[in-house]
Each structure stands twice: as structure tokens, then as C-alpha cells.
XYZ file of C-alpha atoms in Angstrom:
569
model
C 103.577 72.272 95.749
C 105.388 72.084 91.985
C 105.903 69.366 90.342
C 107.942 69.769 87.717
C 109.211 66.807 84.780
C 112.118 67.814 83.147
C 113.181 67.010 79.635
C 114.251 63.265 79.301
C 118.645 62.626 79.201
C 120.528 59.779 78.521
C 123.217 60.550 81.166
C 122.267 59.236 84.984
C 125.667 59.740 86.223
C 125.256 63.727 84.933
C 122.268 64.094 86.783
C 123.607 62.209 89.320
C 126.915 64.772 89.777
C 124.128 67.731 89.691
C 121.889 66.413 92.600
C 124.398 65.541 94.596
C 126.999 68.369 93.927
C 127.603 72.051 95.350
C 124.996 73.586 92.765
C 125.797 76.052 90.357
C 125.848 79.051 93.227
C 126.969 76.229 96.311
C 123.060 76.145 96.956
C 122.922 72.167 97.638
C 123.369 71.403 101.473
C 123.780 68.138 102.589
C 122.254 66.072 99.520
C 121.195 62.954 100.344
C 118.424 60.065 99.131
C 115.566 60.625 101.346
C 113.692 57.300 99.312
C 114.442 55.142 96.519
C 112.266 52.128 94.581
C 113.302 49.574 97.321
C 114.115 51.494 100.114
C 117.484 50.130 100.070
C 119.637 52.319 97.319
C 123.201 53.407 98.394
C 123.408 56.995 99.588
C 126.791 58.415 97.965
C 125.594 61.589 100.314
C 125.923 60.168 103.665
C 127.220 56.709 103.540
C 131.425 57.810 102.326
C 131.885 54.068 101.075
C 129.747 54.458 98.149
C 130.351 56.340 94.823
C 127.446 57.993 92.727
C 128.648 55.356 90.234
C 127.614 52.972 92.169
C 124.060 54.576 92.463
C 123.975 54.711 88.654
C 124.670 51.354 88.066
C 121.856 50.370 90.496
C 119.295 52.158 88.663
C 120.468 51.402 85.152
C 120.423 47.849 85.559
C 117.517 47.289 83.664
C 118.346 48.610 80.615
C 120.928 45.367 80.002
C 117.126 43.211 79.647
C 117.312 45.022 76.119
C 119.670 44.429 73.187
C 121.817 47.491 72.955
C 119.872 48.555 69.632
C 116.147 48.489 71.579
C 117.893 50.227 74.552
C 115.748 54.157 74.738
C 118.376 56.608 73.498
C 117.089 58.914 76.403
C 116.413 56.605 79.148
C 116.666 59.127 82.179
C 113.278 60.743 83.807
C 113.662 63.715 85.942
C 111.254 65.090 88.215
C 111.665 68.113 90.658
C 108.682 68.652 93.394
C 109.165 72.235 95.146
C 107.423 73.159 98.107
C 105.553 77.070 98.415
C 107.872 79.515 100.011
C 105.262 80.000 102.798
C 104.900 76.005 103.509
C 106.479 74.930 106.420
C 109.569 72.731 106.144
C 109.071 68.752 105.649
C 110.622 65.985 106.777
C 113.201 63.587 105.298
C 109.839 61.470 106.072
C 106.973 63.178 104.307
C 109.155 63.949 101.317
C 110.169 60.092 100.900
C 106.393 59.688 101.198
C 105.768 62.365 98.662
C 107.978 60.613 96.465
C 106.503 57.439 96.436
C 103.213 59.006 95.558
C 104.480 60.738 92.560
C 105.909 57.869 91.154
C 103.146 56.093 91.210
C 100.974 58.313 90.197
C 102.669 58.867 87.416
C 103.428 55.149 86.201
C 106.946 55.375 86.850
C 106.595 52.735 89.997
C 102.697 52.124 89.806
C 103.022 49.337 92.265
C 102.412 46.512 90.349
C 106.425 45.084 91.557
C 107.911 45.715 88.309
C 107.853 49.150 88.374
C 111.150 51.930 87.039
C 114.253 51.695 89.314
C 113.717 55.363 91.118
C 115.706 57.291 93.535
C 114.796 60.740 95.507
C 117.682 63.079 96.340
C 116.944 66.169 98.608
C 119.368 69.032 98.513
C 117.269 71.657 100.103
C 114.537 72.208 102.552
C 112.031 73.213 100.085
C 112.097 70.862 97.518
C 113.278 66.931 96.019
C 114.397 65.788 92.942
C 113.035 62.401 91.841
C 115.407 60.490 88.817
C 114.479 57.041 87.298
C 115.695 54.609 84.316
C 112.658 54.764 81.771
C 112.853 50.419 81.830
C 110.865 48.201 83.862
C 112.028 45.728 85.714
C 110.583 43.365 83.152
C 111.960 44.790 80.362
C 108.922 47.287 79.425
C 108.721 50.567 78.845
C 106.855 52.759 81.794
C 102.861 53.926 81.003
C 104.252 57.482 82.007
C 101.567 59.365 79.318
C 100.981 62.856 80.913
C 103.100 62.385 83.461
C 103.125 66.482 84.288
C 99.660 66.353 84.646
C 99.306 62.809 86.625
C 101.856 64.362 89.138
C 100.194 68.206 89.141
C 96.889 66.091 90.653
C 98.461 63.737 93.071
C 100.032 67.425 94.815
C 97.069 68.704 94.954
C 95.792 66.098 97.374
C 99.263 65.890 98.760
C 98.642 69.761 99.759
C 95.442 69.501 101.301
C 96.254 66.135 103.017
C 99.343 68.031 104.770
C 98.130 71.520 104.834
C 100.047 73.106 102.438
C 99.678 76.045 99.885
C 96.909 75.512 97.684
C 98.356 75.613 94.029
C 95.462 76.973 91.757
C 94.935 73.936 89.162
C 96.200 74.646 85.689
C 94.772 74.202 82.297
C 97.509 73.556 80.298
C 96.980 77.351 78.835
C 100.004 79.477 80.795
C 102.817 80.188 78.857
C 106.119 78.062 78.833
C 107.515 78.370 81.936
C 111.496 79.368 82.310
C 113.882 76.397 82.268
C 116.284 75.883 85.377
C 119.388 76.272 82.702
C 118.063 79.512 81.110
C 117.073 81.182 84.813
C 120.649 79.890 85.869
C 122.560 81.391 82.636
C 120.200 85.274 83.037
C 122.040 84.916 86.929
C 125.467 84.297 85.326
C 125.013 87.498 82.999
C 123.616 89.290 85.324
C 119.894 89.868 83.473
C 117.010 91.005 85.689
C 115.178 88.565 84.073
C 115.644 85.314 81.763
C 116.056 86.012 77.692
C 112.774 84.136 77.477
C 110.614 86.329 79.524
C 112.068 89.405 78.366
C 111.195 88.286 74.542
C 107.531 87.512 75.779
C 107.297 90.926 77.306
C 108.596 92.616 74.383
C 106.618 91.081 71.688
C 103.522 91.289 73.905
C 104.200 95.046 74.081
C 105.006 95.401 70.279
C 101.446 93.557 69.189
C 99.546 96.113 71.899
C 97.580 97.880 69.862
C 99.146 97.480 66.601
C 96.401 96.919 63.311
C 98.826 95.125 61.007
C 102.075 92.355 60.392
C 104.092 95.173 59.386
C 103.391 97.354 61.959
C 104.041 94.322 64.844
C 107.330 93.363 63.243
C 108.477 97.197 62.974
C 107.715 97.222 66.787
C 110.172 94.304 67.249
C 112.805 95.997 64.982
C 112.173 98.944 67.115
C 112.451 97.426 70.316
C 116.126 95.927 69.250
C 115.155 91.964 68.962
C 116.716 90.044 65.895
C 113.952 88.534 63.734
C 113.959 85.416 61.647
C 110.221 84.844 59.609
C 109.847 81.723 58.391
C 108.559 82.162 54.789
C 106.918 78.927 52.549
C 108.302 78.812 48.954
C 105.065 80.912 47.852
C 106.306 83.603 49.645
C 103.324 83.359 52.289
C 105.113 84.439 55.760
C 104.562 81.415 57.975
C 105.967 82.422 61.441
C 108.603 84.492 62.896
C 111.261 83.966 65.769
C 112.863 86.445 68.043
C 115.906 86.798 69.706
C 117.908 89.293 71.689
C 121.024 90.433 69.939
C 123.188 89.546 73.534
C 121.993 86.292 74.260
C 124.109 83.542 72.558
C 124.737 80.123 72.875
C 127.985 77.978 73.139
C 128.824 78.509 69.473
C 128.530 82.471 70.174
C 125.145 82.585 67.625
C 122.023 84.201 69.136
C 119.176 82.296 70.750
C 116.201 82.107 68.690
C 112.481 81.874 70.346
C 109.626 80.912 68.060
C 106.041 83.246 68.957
C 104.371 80.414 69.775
C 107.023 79.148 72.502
C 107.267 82.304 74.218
C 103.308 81.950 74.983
C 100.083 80.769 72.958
C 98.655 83.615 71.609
C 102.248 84.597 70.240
C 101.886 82.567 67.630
C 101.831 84.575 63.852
C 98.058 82.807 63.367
C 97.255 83.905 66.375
C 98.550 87.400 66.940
C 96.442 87.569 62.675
C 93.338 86.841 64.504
C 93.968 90.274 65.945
C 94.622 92.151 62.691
C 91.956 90.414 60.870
C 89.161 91.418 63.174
C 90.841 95.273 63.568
C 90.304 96.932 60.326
C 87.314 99.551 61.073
C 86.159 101.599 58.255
C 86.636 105.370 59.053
C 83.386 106.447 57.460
C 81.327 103.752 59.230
C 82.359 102.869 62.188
C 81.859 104.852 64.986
C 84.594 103.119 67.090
C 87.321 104.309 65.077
C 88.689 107.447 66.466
C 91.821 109.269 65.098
C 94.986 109.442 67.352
C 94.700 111.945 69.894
C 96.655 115.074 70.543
C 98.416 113.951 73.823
C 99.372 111.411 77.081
C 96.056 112.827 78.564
C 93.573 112.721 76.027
C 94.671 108.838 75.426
C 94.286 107.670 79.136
C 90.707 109.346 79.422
C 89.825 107.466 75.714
C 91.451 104.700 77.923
C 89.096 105.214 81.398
C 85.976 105.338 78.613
C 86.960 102.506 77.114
C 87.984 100.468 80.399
C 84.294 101.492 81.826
C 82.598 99.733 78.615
C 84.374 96.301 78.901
C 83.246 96.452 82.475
C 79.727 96.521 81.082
C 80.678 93.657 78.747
C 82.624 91.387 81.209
C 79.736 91.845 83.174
C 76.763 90.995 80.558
C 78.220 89.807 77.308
C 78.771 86.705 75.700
C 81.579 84.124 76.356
C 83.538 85.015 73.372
C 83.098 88.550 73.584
C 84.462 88.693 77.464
C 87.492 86.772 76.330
C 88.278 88.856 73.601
C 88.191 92.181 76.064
C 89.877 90.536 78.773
C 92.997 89.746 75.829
C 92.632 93.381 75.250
C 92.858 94.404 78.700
C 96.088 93.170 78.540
C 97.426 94.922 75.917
C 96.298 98.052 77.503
C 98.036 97.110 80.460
C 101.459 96.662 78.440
C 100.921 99.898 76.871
C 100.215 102.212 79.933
C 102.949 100.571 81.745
C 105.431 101.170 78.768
C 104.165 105.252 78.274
C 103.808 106.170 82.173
C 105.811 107.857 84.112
C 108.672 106.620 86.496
C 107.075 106.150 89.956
C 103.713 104.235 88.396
C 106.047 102.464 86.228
C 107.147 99.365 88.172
C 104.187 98.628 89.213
C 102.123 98.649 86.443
C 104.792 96.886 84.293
C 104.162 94.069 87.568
C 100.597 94.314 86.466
C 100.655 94.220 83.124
C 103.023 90.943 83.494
C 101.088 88.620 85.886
C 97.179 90.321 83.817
C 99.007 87.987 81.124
C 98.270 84.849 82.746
C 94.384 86.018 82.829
C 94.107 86.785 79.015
C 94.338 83.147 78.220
C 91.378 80.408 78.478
C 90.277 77.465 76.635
C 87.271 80.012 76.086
C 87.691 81.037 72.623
C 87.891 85.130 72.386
C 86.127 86.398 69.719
C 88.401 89.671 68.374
C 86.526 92.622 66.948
C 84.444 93.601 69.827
C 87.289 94.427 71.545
C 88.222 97.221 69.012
C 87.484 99.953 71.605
C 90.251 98.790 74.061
C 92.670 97.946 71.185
C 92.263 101.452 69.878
C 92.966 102.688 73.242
C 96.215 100.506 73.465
C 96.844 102.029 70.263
C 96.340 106.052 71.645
C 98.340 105.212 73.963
C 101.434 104.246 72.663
C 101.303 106.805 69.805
C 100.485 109.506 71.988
C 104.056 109.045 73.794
C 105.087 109.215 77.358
C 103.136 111.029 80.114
C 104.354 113.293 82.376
C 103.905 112.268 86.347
C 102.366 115.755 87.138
C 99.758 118.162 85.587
C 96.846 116.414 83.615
C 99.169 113.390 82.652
C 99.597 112.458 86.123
C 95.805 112.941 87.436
C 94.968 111.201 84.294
C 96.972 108.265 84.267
C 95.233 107.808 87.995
C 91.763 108.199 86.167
C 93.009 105.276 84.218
C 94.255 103.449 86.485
C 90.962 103.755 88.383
C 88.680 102.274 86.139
C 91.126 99.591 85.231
C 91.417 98.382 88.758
C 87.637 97.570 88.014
C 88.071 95.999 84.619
C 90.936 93.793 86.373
C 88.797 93.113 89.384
C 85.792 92.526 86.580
C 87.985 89.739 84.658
C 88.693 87.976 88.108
C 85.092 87.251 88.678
C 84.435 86.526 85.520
C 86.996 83.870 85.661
C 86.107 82.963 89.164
C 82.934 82.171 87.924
C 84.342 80.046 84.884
C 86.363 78.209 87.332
C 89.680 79.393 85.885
C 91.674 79.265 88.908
C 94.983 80.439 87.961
C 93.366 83.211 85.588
C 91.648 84.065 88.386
C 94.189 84.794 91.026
C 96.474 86.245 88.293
C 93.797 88.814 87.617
C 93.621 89.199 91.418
C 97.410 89.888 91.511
C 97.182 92.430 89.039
C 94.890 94.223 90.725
C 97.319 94.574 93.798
C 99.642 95.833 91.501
C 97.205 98.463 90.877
C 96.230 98.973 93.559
C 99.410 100.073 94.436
C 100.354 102.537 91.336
C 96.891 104.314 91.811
C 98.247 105.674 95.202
C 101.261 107.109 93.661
C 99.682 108.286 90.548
C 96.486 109.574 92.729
C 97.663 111.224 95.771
C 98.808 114.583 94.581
C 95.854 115.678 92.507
C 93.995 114.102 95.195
C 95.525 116.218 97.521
C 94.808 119.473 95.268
C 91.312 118.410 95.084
C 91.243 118.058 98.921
C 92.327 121.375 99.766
C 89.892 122.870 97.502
C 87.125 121.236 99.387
C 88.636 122.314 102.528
C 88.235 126.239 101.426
C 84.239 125.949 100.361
C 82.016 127.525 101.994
C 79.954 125.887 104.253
C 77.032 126.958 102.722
C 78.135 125.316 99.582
C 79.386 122.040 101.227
C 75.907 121.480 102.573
C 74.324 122.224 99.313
C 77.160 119.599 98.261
C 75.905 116.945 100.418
C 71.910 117.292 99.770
C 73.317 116.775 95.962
C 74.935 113.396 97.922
C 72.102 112.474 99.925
C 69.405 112.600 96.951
C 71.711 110.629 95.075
C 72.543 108.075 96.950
C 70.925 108.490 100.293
C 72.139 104.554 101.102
C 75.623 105.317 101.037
C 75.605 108.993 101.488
C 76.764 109.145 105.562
C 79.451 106.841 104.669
C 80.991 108.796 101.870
C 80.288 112.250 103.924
C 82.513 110.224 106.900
C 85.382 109.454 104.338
C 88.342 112.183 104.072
C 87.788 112.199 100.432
C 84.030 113.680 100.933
C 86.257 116.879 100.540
C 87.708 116.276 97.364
C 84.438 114.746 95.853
C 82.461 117.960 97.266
C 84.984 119.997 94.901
C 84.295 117.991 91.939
C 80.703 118.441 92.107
C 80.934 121.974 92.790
C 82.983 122.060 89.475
C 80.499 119.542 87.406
C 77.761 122.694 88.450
C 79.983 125.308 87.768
C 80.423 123.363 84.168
C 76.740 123.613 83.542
C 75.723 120.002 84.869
C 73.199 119.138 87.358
C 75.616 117.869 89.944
C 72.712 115.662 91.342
C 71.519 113.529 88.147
C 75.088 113.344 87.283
C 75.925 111.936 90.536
C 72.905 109.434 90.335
C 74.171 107.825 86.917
C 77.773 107.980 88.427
C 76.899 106.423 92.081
C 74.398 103.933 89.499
C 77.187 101.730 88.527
C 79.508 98.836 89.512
C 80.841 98.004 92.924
C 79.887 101.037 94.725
C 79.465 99.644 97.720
C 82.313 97.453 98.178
C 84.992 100.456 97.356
C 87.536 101.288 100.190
C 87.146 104.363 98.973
C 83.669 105.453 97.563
C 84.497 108.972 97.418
C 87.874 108.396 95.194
C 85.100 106.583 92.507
C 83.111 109.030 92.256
C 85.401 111.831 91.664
C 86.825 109.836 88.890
C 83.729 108.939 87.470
C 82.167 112.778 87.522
C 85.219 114.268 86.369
C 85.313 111.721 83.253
C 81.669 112.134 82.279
C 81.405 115.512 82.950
C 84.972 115.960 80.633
C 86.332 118.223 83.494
C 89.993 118.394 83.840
C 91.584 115.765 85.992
C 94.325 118.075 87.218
C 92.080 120.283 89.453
C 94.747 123.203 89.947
C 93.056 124.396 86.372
C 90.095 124.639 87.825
C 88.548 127.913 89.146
C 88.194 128.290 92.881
C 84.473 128.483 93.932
C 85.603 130.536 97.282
C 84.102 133.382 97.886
C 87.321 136.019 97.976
C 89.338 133.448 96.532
C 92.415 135.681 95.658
C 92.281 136.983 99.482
C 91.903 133.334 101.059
C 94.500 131.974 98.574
C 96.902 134.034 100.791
C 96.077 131.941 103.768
C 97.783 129.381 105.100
C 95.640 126.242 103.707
C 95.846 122.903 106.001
C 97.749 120.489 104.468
C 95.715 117.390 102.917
C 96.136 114.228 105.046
C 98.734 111.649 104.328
C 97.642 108.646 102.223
C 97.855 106.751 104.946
C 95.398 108.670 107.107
C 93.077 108.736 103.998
C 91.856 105.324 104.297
C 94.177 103.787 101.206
C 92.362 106.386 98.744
C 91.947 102.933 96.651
C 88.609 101.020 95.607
């Protein structure tokens, strides 16, 4: 359950016409006062003898206690309370109740008999909208001081009283959320998505990976956002605001967002803090690696890179975890901006809810996080991958390891008791979940077949390599359809001059082995990254006996993905 207090108006008989109107799409059905501060307030909804004037004049009464000139010039308090999409519907009854509760828990009618003149209108099933005159009935002005978060604790007993939805508590870090008028305004122009959240997504994409101010602002240019800085009379460049070039208000002039409105760590100090703590030395410091040669070559600098912040998530400091999980984000943005078409949704879904994770009131400290940033960076100077070939079986090698950084940050937030960084780390995860199934399944599939065709001789030499390695988890993996595809690998690891079974020990030695859907998916991923093997296994030479001859052969197809078990963690 939302509660939601809207910006203060001096109009009640506006807000009046909107909660009891059609709606801006004929949405409102039936509006009508489901509770009011005396229980007696005229219902202009269902009682046709009386006028939303007259409701108005009802609740505005006390403002004539005060001389005109001590009168508050916005006087009107507006709260919305919205119920979860999966709760089931209320009653006039329990949302009159829930009414009451708010107000008072938010000083607006505390109880005391002189509270605000208030009045609940309900135009939907799913949610009320509460409006009051900012006057007391003694003249005073309401104790309504944090009324947002006053009401955002009263629903969460409300929810658990009434079992509803459980609304992970906030921490006053998430970014602005949308306004009703600028969601309403992207449906009347037909955006996929309000100017707002499009700027955020943009400007988070422009400062992934990027070492400098000039650098983020050509991004923006780039990307095709106006830009205003705001520069001090020294010159110094204070801030900056954004806007898109189409989105313009009344007086036809565009719509400016500052940084640090669109979210926190937008802000031009902030987004510094980045820069500041990015400037390796090329002769020094070993993390600094020059821009690599393609789409491929980036996303396995990504899967090393992904595997180390595991490692630090896991075991560093506070600061340090922060700072990686901030950069996990911007590697998000920039895979999801370079991959190809049928990873791309999902990933861009990923890298959009990760963004509620990257923010805590735990301070990140940047510079350890150089590895990932430089990653972000290969990325998006590498260029587009291809969704086939080594681009495609590496973006899943990628993914792979990033569905364990992602799963990583939840814990680690889990463990903080950051609830809503938490599940939005959770979410993202889902998300790719999802895109490593599309990006995975055909060089899976190759992989597959190729352990189909070894001999058996060398499948059983495959699985002593598996049963010395990991001899607790070894009969599971052989029982997985992906023991195939896994035997492959390590018959290429061998055929690359490893040991297939100490390679598999340090492999199967690391995180969350035994909780994987898929162990066998992992591993391959793992081997074929530390053992620098191609992820596209069609390069790869066949280790069949009479390979030309049995190539020839008619080669049973690799199971669907859905008969593999969700070839997933």
C-alpha cells in the first residue's frame, strides 16, 4: 500500500472537480466520499442535491479564523493511498478506516478535536484520495512535519493488520518518483515512458564508464538531450540540466531536469566523485587496460571483472561493496545499450530496476571499483555485439557471472537491511535470468551436441575428471542435460594443454555451487573463461574419433530449453 502526498495547492474546488470527475482517460467510476473529518460531509457523488461547492466551502471554513493576510497561500493537502495490484479489493469500510488512520498519523486530524477539516473520495477499487484545508479548527496550523514518512509507517501496519502486500520500507534514497501530471502528459504523446525517466536512463547510460566531465556531457550531446550547465561567475561549472528536445511545456520551451532531480547520484558533485577516483596511471597501475579489439573481448574483460566484485561483495569493506555495487550498474546500462536485439529488453529491464540497488545511505568509496568501470568503459567503446558467433556465447558468459554479482549485491543488502535495494537487486536478477536463456541456448546447444558425439571412452574419463573434483556434487551434475556440454568443455580445456581436473577444482571451488539450477551451465562458463577458450564452441576442434565421417551423420538435436532444466543458475 502507497501513500503518496502530493504537492500543496491553493485551489479545493480544482481538486475537488479532479476527484470527482471522469479522469483524464474516463478512469473515475462512481466517485464518492467513503469518510470525511466528522463523518457527516455532503457527498456531491451520490447525494444529486449537493454541489462540490458546497463540499469546498465545508472544508475551507476554517481558513475565515485568519485575517486574509495570515491566510496560507497554499492551504490544500493532498494525499493519494493506492492499494498493490495483487491486494484484494477493499471496502468502502476499510478504506474510510484507512483514512482515518492516515490522517492521524500524519497530524492532519491527530485526534485531539481540533484537528484539519478532511474528506476521502474513492474513484477506483484500488486506491483513495484524501484532501484537507491546512487550518485547524482553532485557527492553527497542522504539525504535518514528514508527513510522507508518518503515512509510509502507519501502511505498513495497515498491510500486515489486513493482509496485504508487504511494501519493502524505504530510506528516503530512491530516485524521484514520476508525477501523476508528467505520467499523464508521456500517455497524451504517446511516450513509452515519462520525459523524466527517459532523462535518468540516458544520463545514467552516458556517465557508464566515462573517466571525465567532458566525456559525460559529450555522451549527452550524443545521445540528443539539450544541456544547460550552470556556471558561477569564476567560470567553475556548478551543475548541469537536461532536457529532451520534444518535451515542452505550455509556453512551447523545453522541460529542463536538474542531475540531481532525476536521481541522487546524478548530481555534477556526485557523478565527480566518479572521475576523481578514475584516473589510473598507465605505467603503474595494473588495472588499467587499453580498449579492446572487439564486442567479445569486452564482455569476457566484463565476466573477469564481474567474478572479482563477487569476491569483494562477499569479503570487503562497507565502502568498497557500495562502490562496486554503483559500478555494477553502470555495467548493466552499458551491456544492455551494446547487445544485441533479443537480450536487449531484458537487460535494459535489468539494468533499470539494478538502479534502485546502487543507492544506500552506505557511503561508496569510488576507486576500487575501477575494474568494473573500465569494463563499462570496453564495453561501450568496443560497439555493438552481434547475437551469434563469439558475441553471442559471450554476452551469455557475461551475463552468467553477472547474475551472480546481482544475486551477490542482494545479500549483501539483505544483510544491511536495505529492503527495497534488496528486492530491486532480486528483480534484476529475474531479468537476467531471463536474457541468459536467449543469449545461452544456441552455443549451449552447439556445445551439447559435441558432447553427444564423444566417445564413451572419453566421457568416462570426463566424469572421473568430475568426480575427483567435486565428488559431492558430481552425480548431480552427471544427471543434468548439460553434463554433455560441460564434458565438451573439459575435453577442450585438455586439448588446450590444461589439466581438466585442477582446473575444474578451482572452478567447482567458488560461489554458490550448490544452489545453481544449473551446475553444469557454471561450470562451462567458468572453464571456458579461465582456461581463455572460445565461447562459441563451433571453433573448436571436434575430439571424435573420425570426426569428418561422423560429421556426416545425422546428430540428435539438443533438447529444448525447456527440457534442459532452465539452463540458468
Amino acid at each position: 500500500m502507497i501513500p503518496r502526498i502530493h504537492r500543496q495547492g491553493s485551489k479545493t474546488l480544482g481538486l475537488l472537480n479532479y476527484l470527482y470527475g471522469k479522469g483524464t482517460h474516463e478512469e473515475h467510476i462512481d466517485p464518492h466520499l467513503v469518510a470525511s473529518f466528522d463523518g457527516m460531509a455532503p457527498d456531491p457523488g451520490r447525494d444529486p442535491s449537493v454541489t462540490k461547492e458546497d463540499l469546498q466551502h465545508l472544508l475551507d471554513q476554517p481558513l475565515a479564523l485568519l485575517e486574509p493576510d495570515q491566510r496560507p497561500d497554499e492551504h490544500v493537502w493532498h494525499c493519494s493511498v493506492r492499494a498493490a495490484p495483487d491486494d484484494p479489493i477493499l471496502s468502502d469500510e476499510q478504506w474510510g478506516d484507512i483514512a482515518r488512520r492516515v490522517v492521524a498519523a500524519t497530524g492532519i486530524d491527530p485526534g485531539d478535536g481540533a484537528g484539519c477539516r478532511w474528506a476521502a473520495v474513492r474513484h477506483a477499487d484500488d486506491h483513495i484520495h484524501i484532501i484537507a484545508t491546512l487550518v485547524r479548527e482553532d485557527g492553527r496550523r497542522p504539525d504535518h512535519h514528514r508527513s510522507g514518512k508518518r503515512a509510509q509507517a502507519e501502511c505498513r501496519l495497515i498491510e500486515r493488520e489486513l493482509g496485504l502486500h508487504q511494501v519493502a520500507p524505504g530510506d528516503g534514497t530512491a530516485a524521484k518518483r514520476t508525477t501523476s501530471a508528467e505520467r499523464h502528459k508521456a500517455e497524451r504523446e504517446g511516450r513509452q515512458q515519462p520525459a523524466r525517466d527517459e532523462l535518468r536512463e540516458t544520463v545514467r547510460r552516458a556517465v557508464a564508464g566515462a573517466t571525465s566531465e567532458e566525456e559525460f556531457f559529450d555522451r549527452l550531446a550524443a545521445s540528443g538531450l539539450l544541456i544547460r550547465k550552470r556556471v558561477a561567475p569564476s567560470g567553475d561549472l556548478l551543475g548541469y540540466k537536461v532536457a529532451l528536445p520534444d518535451n515542452r511545456n505550455g509556453d512551447k520551451e523545453p522541460v529542463f531536469y536538474a542531475g540531481s532531480t532525476l536521481s541522487p547520484d546524478l548530481s555534477l558533485p556526485r557523478i565527480r566523485k566518479r572521475f576523481t577516483a578514475d584516473t589510473p596511471n598507465r605505467d603503474t597501475d595494473a588495472s588499467f587496460a587499453e580498449a579492446p579489439n572487439g564486442p567479445a573481448t569486452a564482455r569476457r574483460r566484463t565476466a573477469t571483472a564481474a567474478w572479482q566484485a563477487v569476491l569483494v561483495i562477499d569479503n570487503g569493506e562497507d565502502g568498497q561493496v557500495a562502490a562496486h555495487i554503483a559500478a555494477a550498474g553502470e555495467i548493466l546500462d552499458a551491456l544492455a545499450k551494446t547487445s544485441a536485439a533479443h537480450t536487449r529488453t531484458e537487460l535494459h529491464q535489468a539494468a533499470a530496476v539494478f538502479e534502485r540497488a546502487t543507492r544506500s545511505h552506505v557511503k561508496a568509496e569510488h576507486g576500487h571499483d575501477r575494474a568494473l568501470r573500465q569494463a563499462a568503459r570496453d564495453l561501450v567503446y568496443s560497439g555493438p555485439a552481434l547475437g551469434r558467433g563469439e558475441d553471442g556465447a559471450t554476452t551469455a558468459m557475461a551475463i552468467d557471472m553477472l547474475f551472480f554479482l546481482v544475486t551477490a549485491a542482494a545479500h549483501w543488502h539483505a544483510k544491511k537491511e536495505h529492503a527495497q535495494q534488496a528486492a530491486a537487486a532480486r528483480q534484476a536478477a529475474e531479468h537476467l535470468r531471463t536474457a541468459y536463456r536467449a543469449a545461452a541456448d544456441v552455443p549451449l546447444s552447439v556445445l551439447y551436441q559435441r558432447g553427444r558425439r564423444l566417445s564413451q571412452p572419453l566421457r568416462h574419463k570426463q566424469a572421473a575428471h568430475l568426480r575427483a573434483a567435486v565428488p559431492e556434487l558430481a552425480e548431480q551434475i552427471l544427471a543434468e542435460p548439460g553434463w554433455h556440454a560441460l564434458a565438451a568443455t573439459l575435453a577442450d580445456t585438455e586439448s588446450a594443454g590444461h589439466d581438466p581436473a585442477t582446473l575444474l577444482t578451482e572452478a567447482a571451488g567458488r560461489r554458490e555451487l550448490g544452489t545453481a539450477d544449473s551446475i553444469s551451465d557454471v561450470l562451462v562458463w567458468r572453464l571456458r573463461r579461465m582456461a581463455d577458450l572460445p565461447a562459441d564452441a563451433t571453433t573448436m576442434p571436434d575430439h571424435t574419433p573420425y570426426a569428418a565421417k561422423r560429421s556426416r551423420r545425422a546428430v540428435p538435436p539438443a533438447p529444448s530449453r525447456d527440457n534442459r532444466s532452465s539452463q540458468t543458475r
